[in-house]
Amino acid sequence: MAIELVTGKKGTVHVDSADDGALYAAIAGKGEYVLDLDDRLACTMTTANKAHVASGHGLMQGRHWLIDAEGVDLTIQNGTQGQKRNDLIVARYECDAKNGNIESVALKVIKGTPTTGTPADPACTRGDILEGAALVNEQPLWRIPLNGITVGTPIQMFDVLTPAKEAWDSVAQAVVKAAKVVLDNFRTSSTVVVTVPVAWPVDVSRVVAVVPSYVCQEYSDRIVVSDWGADGVDVRAGVDQNVSMTLHVLYV
């Protein structure tokens, strides 16, 4: 079939997980994220051997999965005295190719390797779900560090996907603004960079660009603002002369 109306009534079952997955991946990105909903899969150690992952929603290469209000409890194996270890809590996607490509997801603990040095995270199985080439893919969620028999605080390993409204608001607030600063009658040099003091209209860390316009008092010359900072602007010129300059300061 060359073309198909996916979100349309056809009279037969024709929308599958690959259709939805492609749509979500195109909108949110092809990576793996946690959505800003519910408890955002918060993880706590309820006992020395039990991790609790709270409610939330994940996106795994376009596949939407969730944990309900009950949450999920997982067992962390005991540590080894005098050694360190990193375990990972992952969301494990599976596609059963021998049973009609039935798909499923579950949380799993991947046990790391104990060491007396710096522990490394255990490897996750990676696969390309969007291309239909993955029988297994594991999305890292939390690192559980163990130091001897002591279990540390879970460490987040996922990115929380910013809702589109919040992302748009943050962009709108970062609109570039402009101000003018006049530098009257300073002397340029043909041999050294001259730093001209500037009374910046905002904190200089907010300045994103400085565009100069200038009037040469004696000779025609090309004058360049090569850098700027708290002390002012660095000015390069080809001849020694007096110059008046207006800085068009762009800032956020």
mmCIF file of N, CA and C in Angstrom, residues 60-173:
data_model
loop_
_atom_site.group_PDB
_atom_site.id
_atom_site.type_symbol
_atom_site.label_atom_id
_atom_site.label_comp_id
_atom_site.label_asym_id
_atom_site.label_seq_id
_atom_site.Cartn_x
_atom_site.Cartn_y
_atom_site.Cartn_z
ATOM 1 N N MET A 60 9.732 5.154 24.662
ATOM 2 C CA MET A 60 10.903 4.389 24.256
ATOM 3 C C MET A 60 10.872 4.265 22.737
ATOM 4 N N GLN A 61 11.636 5.145 22.071
ATOM 5 C CA GLN A 61 11.648 5.161 20.611
ATOM 6 C C GLN A 61 10.226 5.192 20.044
ATOM 7 N N GLY A 62 9.388 6.027 20.628
ATOM 8 C CA GLY A 62 8.013 6.175 20.163
ATOM 9 C C GLY A 62 7.006 5.291 20.857
ATOM 10 N N ARG A 63 7.447 4.249 21.543
ATOM 11 C CA ARG A 63 6.516 3.374 22.251
ATOM 12 C C ARG A 63 6.181 3.988 23.617
ATOM 13 N N HIS A 64 4.887 4.198 23.858
ATOM 14 C CA HIS A 64 4.421 4.781 25.108
ATOM 15 C C HIS A 64 4.129 3.659 26.100
ATOM 16 N N TRP A 65 4.705 3.758 27.297
ATOM 17 C CA TRP A 65 4.434 2.775 28.340
ATOM 18 C C TRP A 65 4.228 3.525 29.662
ATOM 19 N N LEU A 66 3.609 2.859 30.622
ATOM 20 C CA LEU A 66 3.301 3.549 31.876
ATOM 21 C C LEU A 66 3.321 2.593 33.050
ATOM 22 N N ILE A 67 3.469 3.184 34.242
ATOM 23 C CA ILE A 67 3.306 2.501 35.522
ATOM 24 C C ILE A 67 2.168 3.189 36.248
ATOM 25 N N ASP A 68 1.209 2.427 36.719
ATOM 26 C CA ASP A 68 0.035 3.027 37.352
ATOM 27 C C ASP A 68 0.333 3.423 38.794
ATOM 28 N N ALA A 69 -0.704 3.864 39.508
ATOM 29 C CA ALA A 69 -0.539 4.411 40.851
ATOM 30 C C ALA A 69 0.040 3.402 41.842
ATOM 31 N N GLU A 70 -0.106 2.125 41.564
ATOM 32 C CA GLU A 70 0.412 1.092 42.478
ATOM 33 C C GLU A 70 1.930 1.079 42.503
ATOM 34 N N GLY A 71 2.559 1.429 41.392
ATOM 35 C CA GLY A 71 4.011 1.370 41.311
ATOM 36 C C GLY A 71 4.519 -0.054 41.154
ATOM 37 N N VAL A 72 5.830 -0.194 41.117
ATOM 38 C CA VAL A 72 6.468 -1.505 40.929
ATOM 39 C C VAL A 72 7.582 -1.646 41.958
ATOM 40 N N ASP A 73 7.615 -2.811 42.631
ATOM 41 C CA ASP A 73 8.693 -3.118 43.573
ATOM 42 C C ASP A 73 9.685 -4.067 42.922
ATOM 43 N N LEU A 74 10.972 -3.816 43.143
ATOM 44 C CA LEU A 74 12.034 -4.625 42.554
ATOM 45 C C LEU A 74 13.039 -5.005 43.632
ATOM 46 N N THR A 75 13.602 -6.184 43.515
ATOM 47 C CA THR A 75 14.561 -6.677 44.501
ATOM 48 C C THR A 75 15.980 -6.356 44.056
ATOM 49 N N ILE A 76 16.757 -5.778 44.968
ATOM 50 C CA ILE A 76 18.174 -5.503 44.746
ATOM 51 C C ILE A 76 18.972 -6.532 45.541
ATOM 52 N N GLN A 77 19.816 -7.272 44.871
ATOM 53 C CA GLN A 77 20.600 -8.296 45.560
ATOM 54 C C GLN A 77 21.606 -7.662 46.519
ATOM 55 N N ASN A 78 21.913 -8.378 47.586
ATOM 56 C CA ASN A 78 22.846 -7.881 48.594
ATOM 57 C C ASN A 78 24.190 -7.528 47.984
ATOM 58 N N GLY A 79 24.807 -6.486 48.563
ATOM 59 C CA GLY A 79 26.145 -6.134 48.144
ATOM 60 C C GLY A 79 27.193 -7.031 48.782
ATOM 61 N N THR A 80 28.469 -6.784 48.402
ATOM 62 C CA THR A 80 29.587 -7.573 48.900
ATOM 63 C C THR A 80 30.468 -6.698 49.771
ATOM 64 N N GLN A 81 30.753 -7.158 50.973
ATOM 65 C CA GLN A 81 31.573 -6.388 51.900
ATOM 66 C C GLN A 81 32.899 -6.007 51.247
ATOM 67 N N GLY A 82 33.262 -4.729 51.315
ATOM 68 C CA GLY A 82 34.546 -4.283 50.788
ATOM 69 C C GLY A 82 34.553 -4.036 49.294
ATOM 70 N N GLN A 83 33.418 -4.186 48.646
ATOM 71 C CA GLN A 83 33.361 -3.964 47.200
ATOM 72 C C GLN A 83 32.193 -3.040 46.847
ATOM 73 N N LYS A 84 32.317 -2.427 45.665
ATOM 74 C CA LYS A 84 31.274 -1.531 45.163
ATOM 75 C C LYS A 84 30.627 -2.139 43.921
ATOM 76 N N ARG A 85 29.391 -1.708 43.678
ATOM 77 C CA ARG A 85 28.659 -2.260 42.528
ATOM 78 C C ARG A 85 27.593 -1.268 42.077
ATOM 79 N N ASN A 86 27.372 -1.188 40.778
ATOM 80 C CA ASN A 86 26.256 -0.423 40.228
ATOM 81 C C ASN A 86 25.249 -1.379 39.603
ATOM 82 N N ASP A 87 24.014 -1.322 40.062
ATOM 83 C CA ASP A 87 22.922 -2.018 39.400
ATOM 84 C C ASP A 87 22.086 -1.000 38.628
ATOM 85 N N LEU A 88 21.413 -1.448 37.593
ATOM 86 C CA LEU A 88 20.544 -0.572 36.818
ATOM 87 C C LEU A 88 19.116 -1.091 36.849
ATOM 88 N N ILE A 89 18.182 -0.159 37.022
ATOM 89 C CA ILE A 89 16.766 -0.469 36.810
ATOM 90 C C ILE A 89 16.425 0.014 35.407
ATOM 91 N N VAL A 90 15.908 -0.886 34.594
ATOM 92 C CA VAL A 90 15.605 -0.554 33.202
ATOM 93 C C VAL A 90 14.167 -0.947 32.886
ATOM 94 N N ALA A 91 13.613 -0.285 31.877
ATOM 95 C CA ALA A 91 12.364 -0.742 31.272
ATOM 96 C C ALA A 91 12.754 -1.611 30.082
ATOM 97 N N ARG A 92 12.344 -2.871 30.112
ATOM 98 C CA ARG A 92 12.759 -3.836 29.083
ATOM 99 C C ARG A 92 11.605 -4.088 28.114
ATOM 100 N N TYR A 93 11.806 -3.694 26.880
ATOM 101 C CA TYR A 93 10.849 -3.949 25.794
ATOM 102 C C TYR A 93 11.203 -5.269 25.136
ATOM 103 N N GLU A 94 10.168 -6.070 24.860
ATOM 104 C CA GLU A 94 10.381 -7.319 24.142
ATOM 105 C C GLU A 94 9.343 -7.470 23.040
ATOM 106 N N CYS A 95 9.786 -8.008 21.920
ATOM 107 C CA CYS A 95 8.890 -8.341 20.813
ATOM 108 C C CYS A 95 9.046 -9.828 20.543
ATOM 109 N N ASP A 96 7.958 -10.569 20.735
ATOM 110 C CA ASP A 96 7.990 -12.034 20.591
ATOM 111 C C ASP A 96 7.714 -12.397 19.138
ATOM 112 N N ALA A 97 8.793 -12.555 18.390
ATOM 113 C CA ALA A 97 8.666 -12.840 16.963
ATOM 114 C C ALA A 97 8.057 -14.207 16.695
ATOM 115 N N LYS A 98 8.110 -15.111 17.676
ATOM 116 C CA LYS A 98 7.567 -16.457 17.491
ATOM 117 C C LYS A 98 6.087 -16.531 17.841
ATOM 118 N N ASN A 99 5.546 -15.417 18.319
ATOM 119 C CA ASN A 99 4.145 -15.416 18.740
ATOM 120 C C ASN A 99 3.427 -14.179 18.199
ATOM 121 N N GLY A 100 3.539 -13.984 16.892
ATOM 122 C CA GLY A 100 2.815 -12.904 16.237
ATOM 123 C C GLY A 100 3.339 -11.520 16.558
ATOM 124 N N ASN A 101 4.626 -11.418 16.901
ATOM 125 C CA ASN A 101 5.248 -10.133 17.238
ATOM 126 C C ASN A 101 4.517 -9.406 18.373
ATOM 127 N N ILE A 102 4.079 -10.184 19.380
ATOM 128 C CA ILE A 102 3.455 -9.590 20.562
ATOM 129 C C ILE A 102 4.501 -8.784 21.317
ATOM 130 N N GLU A 103 4.162 -7.540 21.669
ATOM 131 C CA GLU A 103 5.097 -6.652 22.353
ATOM 132 C C GLU A 103 4.733 -6.520 23.828
ATOM 133 N N SER A 104 5.755 -6.317 24.660
ATOM 134 C CA SER A 104 5.524 -6.162 26.098
ATOM 135 C C SER A 104 6.633 -5.306 26.695
ATOM 136 N N VAL A 105 6.380 -4.833 27.924
ATOM 137 C CA VAL A 105 7.387 -4.072 28.641
ATOM 138 C C VAL A 105 7.315 -4.451 30.118
ATOM 139 N N ALA A 106 8.462 -4.472 30.769
ATOM 140 C CA ALA A 106 8.527 -4.781 32.196
ATOM 141 C C ALA A 106 9.757 -4.111 32.777
ATOM 142 N N LEU A 107 9.724 -3.829 34.080
ATOM 143 C CA LEU A 107 10.905 -3.321 34.750
ATOM 144 C C LEU A 107 11.802 -4.478 35.159
ATOM 145 N N LYS A 108 13.087 -4.232 35.084
ATOM 146 C CA LYS A 108 14.069 -5.279 35.370
ATOM 147 C C LYS A 108 15.281 -4.653 36.040
ATOM 148 N N VAL A 109 15.905 -5.412 36.938
ATOM 149 C CA VAL A 109 17.168 -4.991 37.549
ATOM 150 C C VAL A 109 18.307 -5.732 36.862
ATOM 151 N N ILE A 110 19.275 -4.971 36.340
ATOM 152 C CA ILE A 110 20.483 -5.568 35.770
ATOM 153 C C ILE A 110 21.594 -5.428 36.802
ATOM 154 N N LYS A 111 22.096 -6.547 37.266
ATOM 155 C CA LYS A 111 23.119 -6.542 38.311
ATOM 156 C C LYS A 111 24.485 -6.225 37.718
ATOM 157 N N GLY A 112 25.186 -5.291 38.375
ATOM 158 C CA GLY A 112 26.528 -4.943 37.939
ATOM 159 C C GLY A 112 27.581 -5.887 38.496
ATOM 160 N N THR A 113 28.840 -5.597 38.167
ATOM 161 C CA THR A 113 29.964 -6.425 38.598
ATOM 162 C C THR A 113 30.656 -5.789 39.798
ATOM 163 N N PRO A 114 30.753 -6.506 40.923
ATOM 164 C CA PRO A 114 31.435 -5.943 42.100
ATOM 165 C C PRO A 114 32.910 -5.686 41.818
ATOM 166 N N THR A 115 33.440 -4.611 42.421
ATOM 167 C CA THR A 115 34.846 -4.275 42.230
ATOM 168 C C THR A 115 35.334 -3.488 43.441
ATOM 169 N N THR A 116 36.637 -3.534 43.667
ATOM 170 C CA THR A 116 37.227 -2.719 44.735
ATOM 171 C C THR A 116 37.563 -1.323 44.218
ATOM 172 N N GLY A 117 37.488 -1.135 42.906
ATOM 173 C CA GLY A 117 37.771 0.167 42.308
ATOM 174 C C GLY A 117 36.494 0.945 42.052
ATOM 175 N N THR A 118 36.458 1.630 40.923
ATOM 176 C CA THR A 118 35.283 2.405 40.537
ATOM 177 C C THR A 118 34.332 1.520 39.754
ATOM 178 N N PRO A 119 33.113 1.338 40.232
ATOM 179 C CA PRO A 119 32.196 0.416 39.554
ATOM 180 C C PRO A 119 31.672 1.006 38.242
ATOM 181 N N ALA A 120 31.462 0.128 37.280
ATOM 182 C CA ALA A 120 30.890 0.528 35.993
ATOM 183 C C ALA A 120 29.443 0.064 35.918
ATOM 184 N N ASP A 121 28.654 0.770 35.126
ATOM 185 C CA ASP A 121 27.275 0.345 34.910
ATOM 186 C C ASP A 121 27.258 -0.914 34.049
ATOM 187 N N PRO A 122 26.381 -1.849 34.338
ATOM 188 C CA PRO A 122 26.259 -3.022 33.476
ATOM 189 C C PRO A 122 25.700 -2.629 32.113
ATOM 190 N N ALA A 123 25.959 -3.451 31.115
ATOM 191 C CA ALA A 123 25.506 -3.155 29.754
ATOM 192 C C ALA A 123 24.013 -3.379 29.622
ATOM 193 N N CYS A 124 23.387 -2.527 28.817
ATOM 194 C CA CYS A 124 21.974 -2.686 28.469
ATOM 195 C C CYS A 124 21.873 -3.221 27.043
ATOM 196 N N THR A 125 20.837 -3.991 26.791
ATOM 197 C CA THR A 125 20.578 -4.467 25.441
ATOM 198 C C THR A 125 19.898 -3.359 24.647
ATOM 199 N N ARG A 126 20.434 -3.049 23.481
ATOM 200 C CA ARG A 126 19.898 -1.977 22.674
ATOM 201 C C ARG A 126 19.391 -2.527 21.345
ATOM 202 N N GLY A 127 18.279 -1.972 20.874
ATOM 203 C CA GLY A 127 17.712 -2.401 19.600
ATOM 204 C C GLY A 127 16.951 -1.260 18.963
ATOM 205 N N ASP A 128 16.738 -1.332 17.674
ATOM 206 C CA ASP A 128 16.051 -0.274 16.925
ATOM 207 C C ASP A 128 14.587 -0.652 16.759
ATOM 208 N N ILE A 129 13.753 -0.131 17.667
ATOM 209 C CA ILE A 129 12.330 -0.472 17.644
ATOM 210 C C ILE A 129 11.651 0.145 16.436
ATOM 211 N N LEU A 130 12.005 1.383 16.119
ATOM 212 C CA LEU A 130 11.328 2.088 15.031
ATOM 213 C C LEU A 130 11.507 1.388 13.687
ATOM 214 N N GLU A 131 12.649 0.760 13.498
ATOM 215 C CA GLU A 131 12.903 0.056 12.247
ATOM 216 C C GLU A 131 12.392 -1.373 12.280
ATOM 217 N N GLY A 132 11.758 -1.747 13.398
ATOM 218 C CA GLY A 132 11.238 -3.105 13.506
ATOM 219 C C GLY A 132 12.315 -4.154 13.649
ATOM 220 N N ALA A 133 13.501 -3.708 14.074
ATOM 221 C CA ALA A 133 14.642 -4.630 14.137
ATOM 222 C C ALA A 133 14.984 -5.031 15.562
ATOM 223 N N ALA A 134 14.133 -4.683 16.523
ATOM 224 C CA ALA A 134 14.462 -4.952 17.921
ATOM 225 C C ALA A 134 13.545 -6.010 18.497
ATOM 226 N N LEU A 135 14.119 -7.117 18.944
ATOM 227 C CA LEU A 135 13.368 -8.085 19.737
ATOM 228 C C LEU A 135 13.451 -7.706 21.209
ATOM 229 N N VAL A 136 14.535 -6.992 21.567
ATOM 230 C CA VAL A 136 14.721 -6.533 22.943
ATOM 231 C C VAL A 136 15.348 -5.143 22.914
ATOM 232 N N ASN A 137 14.879 -4.260 23.781
ATOM 233 C CA ASN A 137 15.538 -2.971 24.005
ATOM 234 C C ASN A 137 15.339 -2.602 25.469
ATOM 235 N N GLU A 138 16.398 -2.109 26.106
ATOM 236 C CA GLU A 138 16.334 -1.746 27.519
ATOM 237 C C GLU A 138 16.597 -0.258 27.694
ATOM 238 N N GLN A 139 15.653 0.412 28.356
ATOM 239 C CA GLN A 139 15.732 1.850 28.609
ATOM 240 C C GLN A 139 16.206 2.073 30.042
ATOM 241 N N PRO A 140 17.416 2.619 30.239
ATOM 242 C CA PRO A 140 17.908 2.849 31.605
ATOM 243 C C PRO A 140 17.067 3.898 32.323
ATOM 244 N N LEU A 141 16.710 3.603 33.566
ATOM 245 C CA LEU A 141 15.912 4.528 34.369
ATOM 246 C C LEU A 141 16.671 5.010 35.604
ATOM 247 N N TRP A 142 17.189 4.061 36.387
ATOM 248 C CA TRP A 142 17.844 4.418 37.648
ATOM 249 C C TRP A 142 19.105 3.595 37.851
ATOM 250 N N ARG A 143 20.131 4.233 38.400
ATOM 251 C CA ARG A 143 21.335 3.539 38.859
ATOM 252 C C ARG A 143 21.206 3.356 40.369
ATOM 253 N N ILE A 144 21.431 2.125 40.839
ATOM 254 C CA ILE A 144 21.422 1.820 42.271
ATOM 255 C C ILE A 144 22.863 1.546 42.691
ATOM 256 N N PRO A 145 23.512 2.505 43.384
ATOM 257 C CA PRO A 145 24.904 2.297 43.782
ATOM 258 C C PRO A 145 24.985 1.539 45.109
ATOM 259 N N LEU A 146 25.866 0.563 45.169
ATOM 260 C CA LEU A 146 26.092 -0.191 46.397
ATOM 261 C C LEU A 146 27.553 -0.045 46.802
ATOM 262 N N ASN A 147 27.759 0.266 48.073
ATOM 263 C CA ASN A 147 29.096 0.359 48.650
ATOM 264 C C ASN A 147 29.152 -0.643 49.783
ATOM 265 N N GLY A 148 29.779 -1.765 49.512
ATOM 266 C CA GLY A 148 29.723 -2.856 50.472
ATOM 267 C C GLY A 148 28.294 -3.365 50.554
ATOM 268 N N ILE A 149 27.766 -3.447 51.768
ATOM 269 C CA ILE A 149 26.387 -3.905 51.936
ATOM 270 C C ILE A 149 25.410 -2.727 52.050
ATOM 271 N N THR A 150 25.949 -1.508 51.868
ATOM 272 C CA THR A 150 25.115 -0.314 51.976
ATOM 273 C C THR A 150 24.603 0.097 50.599
ATOM 274 N N VAL A 151 23.296 0.281 50.497
ATOM 275 C CA VAL A 151 22.682 0.718 49.242
ATOM 276 C C VAL A 151 22.535 2.235 49.274
ATOM 277 N N GLY A 152 23.037 2.887 48.227
ATOM 278 C CA GLY A 152 22.983 4.336 48.162
ATOM 279 C C GLY A 152 21.665 4.849 47.594
ATOM 280 N N THR A 153 21.582 6.152 47.440
ATOM 281 C CA THR A 153 20.391 6.795 46.891
ATOM 282 C C THR A 153 20.319 6.553 45.387
ATOM 283 N N PRO A 154 19.155 6.139 44.865
ATOM 284 C CA PRO A 154 19.020 5.936 43.415
ATOM 285 C C PRO A 154 19.372 7.190 42.628
ATOM 286 N N ILE A 155 20.043 7.005 41.485
ATOM 287 C CA ILE A 155 20.488 8.108 40.633
ATOM 288 C C ILE A 155 19.719 8.070 39.315
ATOM 289 N N GLN A 156 19.062 9.163 38.988
ATOM 290 C CA GLN A 156 18.249 9.237 37.769
ATOM 291 C C GLN A 156 19.118 9.175 36.522
ATOM 292 N N MET A 157 18.691 8.391 35.537
ATOM 293 C CA MET A 157 19.444 8.248 34.300
ATOM 294 C C MET A 157 18.651 8.663 33.070
ATOM 295 N N PHE A 158 17.446 9.153 33.248
ATOM 296 C CA PHE A 158 16.611 9.512 32.105
ATOM 297 C C PHE A 158 16.412 11.020 32.030
ATOM 298 N N ASP A 159 16.027 11.476 30.840
ATOM 299 C CA ASP A 159 15.631 12.861 30.635
ATOM 300 C C ASP A 159 14.115 12.964 30.727
ATOM 301 N N VAL A 160 13.628 14.003 31.404
ATOM 302 C CA VAL A 160 12.192 14.273 31.447
ATOM 303 C C VAL A 160 11.855 15.174 30.266
ATOM 304 N N LEU A 161 10.911 14.728 29.449
ATOM 305 C CA LEU A 161 10.541 15.473 28.253
ATOM 306 C C LEU A 161 9.721 16.700 28.644
ATOM 307 N N THR A 162 10.205 17.869 28.280
ATOM 308 C CA THR A 162 9.508 19.110 28.606
ATOM 309 C C THR A 162 8.239 19.238 27.772
ATOM 310 N N PRO A 163 7.090 19.497 28.406
ATOM 311 C CA PRO A 163 5.860 19.699 27.634
ATOM 312 C C PRO A 163 6.025 20.847 26.636
ATOM 313 N N ALA A 164 5.366 20.733 25.489
ATOM 314 C CA ALA A 164 5.518 21.715 24.418
ATOM 315 C C ALA A 164 5.172 23.123 24.894
ATOM 316 N N LYS A 165 4.140 23.249 25.736
ATOM 317 C CA LYS A 165 3.734 24.570 26.218
ATOM 318 C C LYS A 165 4.859 25.209 27.029
ATOM 319 N N GLU A 166 5.494 24.445 27.914
ATOM 320 C CA GLU A 166 6.579 24.992 28.718
ATOM 321 C C GLU A 166 7.780 25.335 27.847
ATOM 322 N N ALA A 167 8.061 24.480 26.861
ATOM 323 C CA ALA A 167 9.181 24.753 25.967
ATOM 324 C C ALA A 167 8.943 26.043 25.192
ATOM 325 N N TRP A 168 7.715 26.238 24.721
ATOM 326 C CA TRP A 168 7.397 27.452 23.985
ATOM 327 C C TRP A 168 7.497 28.676 24.887
ATOM 328 N N ASP A 169 6.992 28.577 26.118
ATOM 329 C CA ASP A 169 7.062 29.697 27.048
ATOM 330 C C ASP A 169 8.512 30.087 27.333
ATOM 331 N N SER A 170 9.388 29.091 27.465
ATOM 332 C CA SER A 170 10.787 29.388 27.762
ATOM 333 C C SER A 170 11.453 30.084 26.587
ATOM 334 N N VAL A 171 11.070 29.704 25.373
ATOM 335 C CA VAL A 171 11.618 30.368 24.190
ATOM 336 C C VAL A 171 11.110 31.803 24.113
ATOM 337 N N ALA A 172 9.809 31.986 24.392
ATOM 338 C CA ALA A 172 9.223 33.320 24.327
ATOM 339 C C ALA A 172 9.885 34.263 25.324
ATOM 340 N N GLN A 173 10.251 33.732 26.494
ATOM 341 C CA GLN A 173 10.880 34.570 27.509
ATOM 342 C C GLN A 173 12.317 34.926 27.151
#
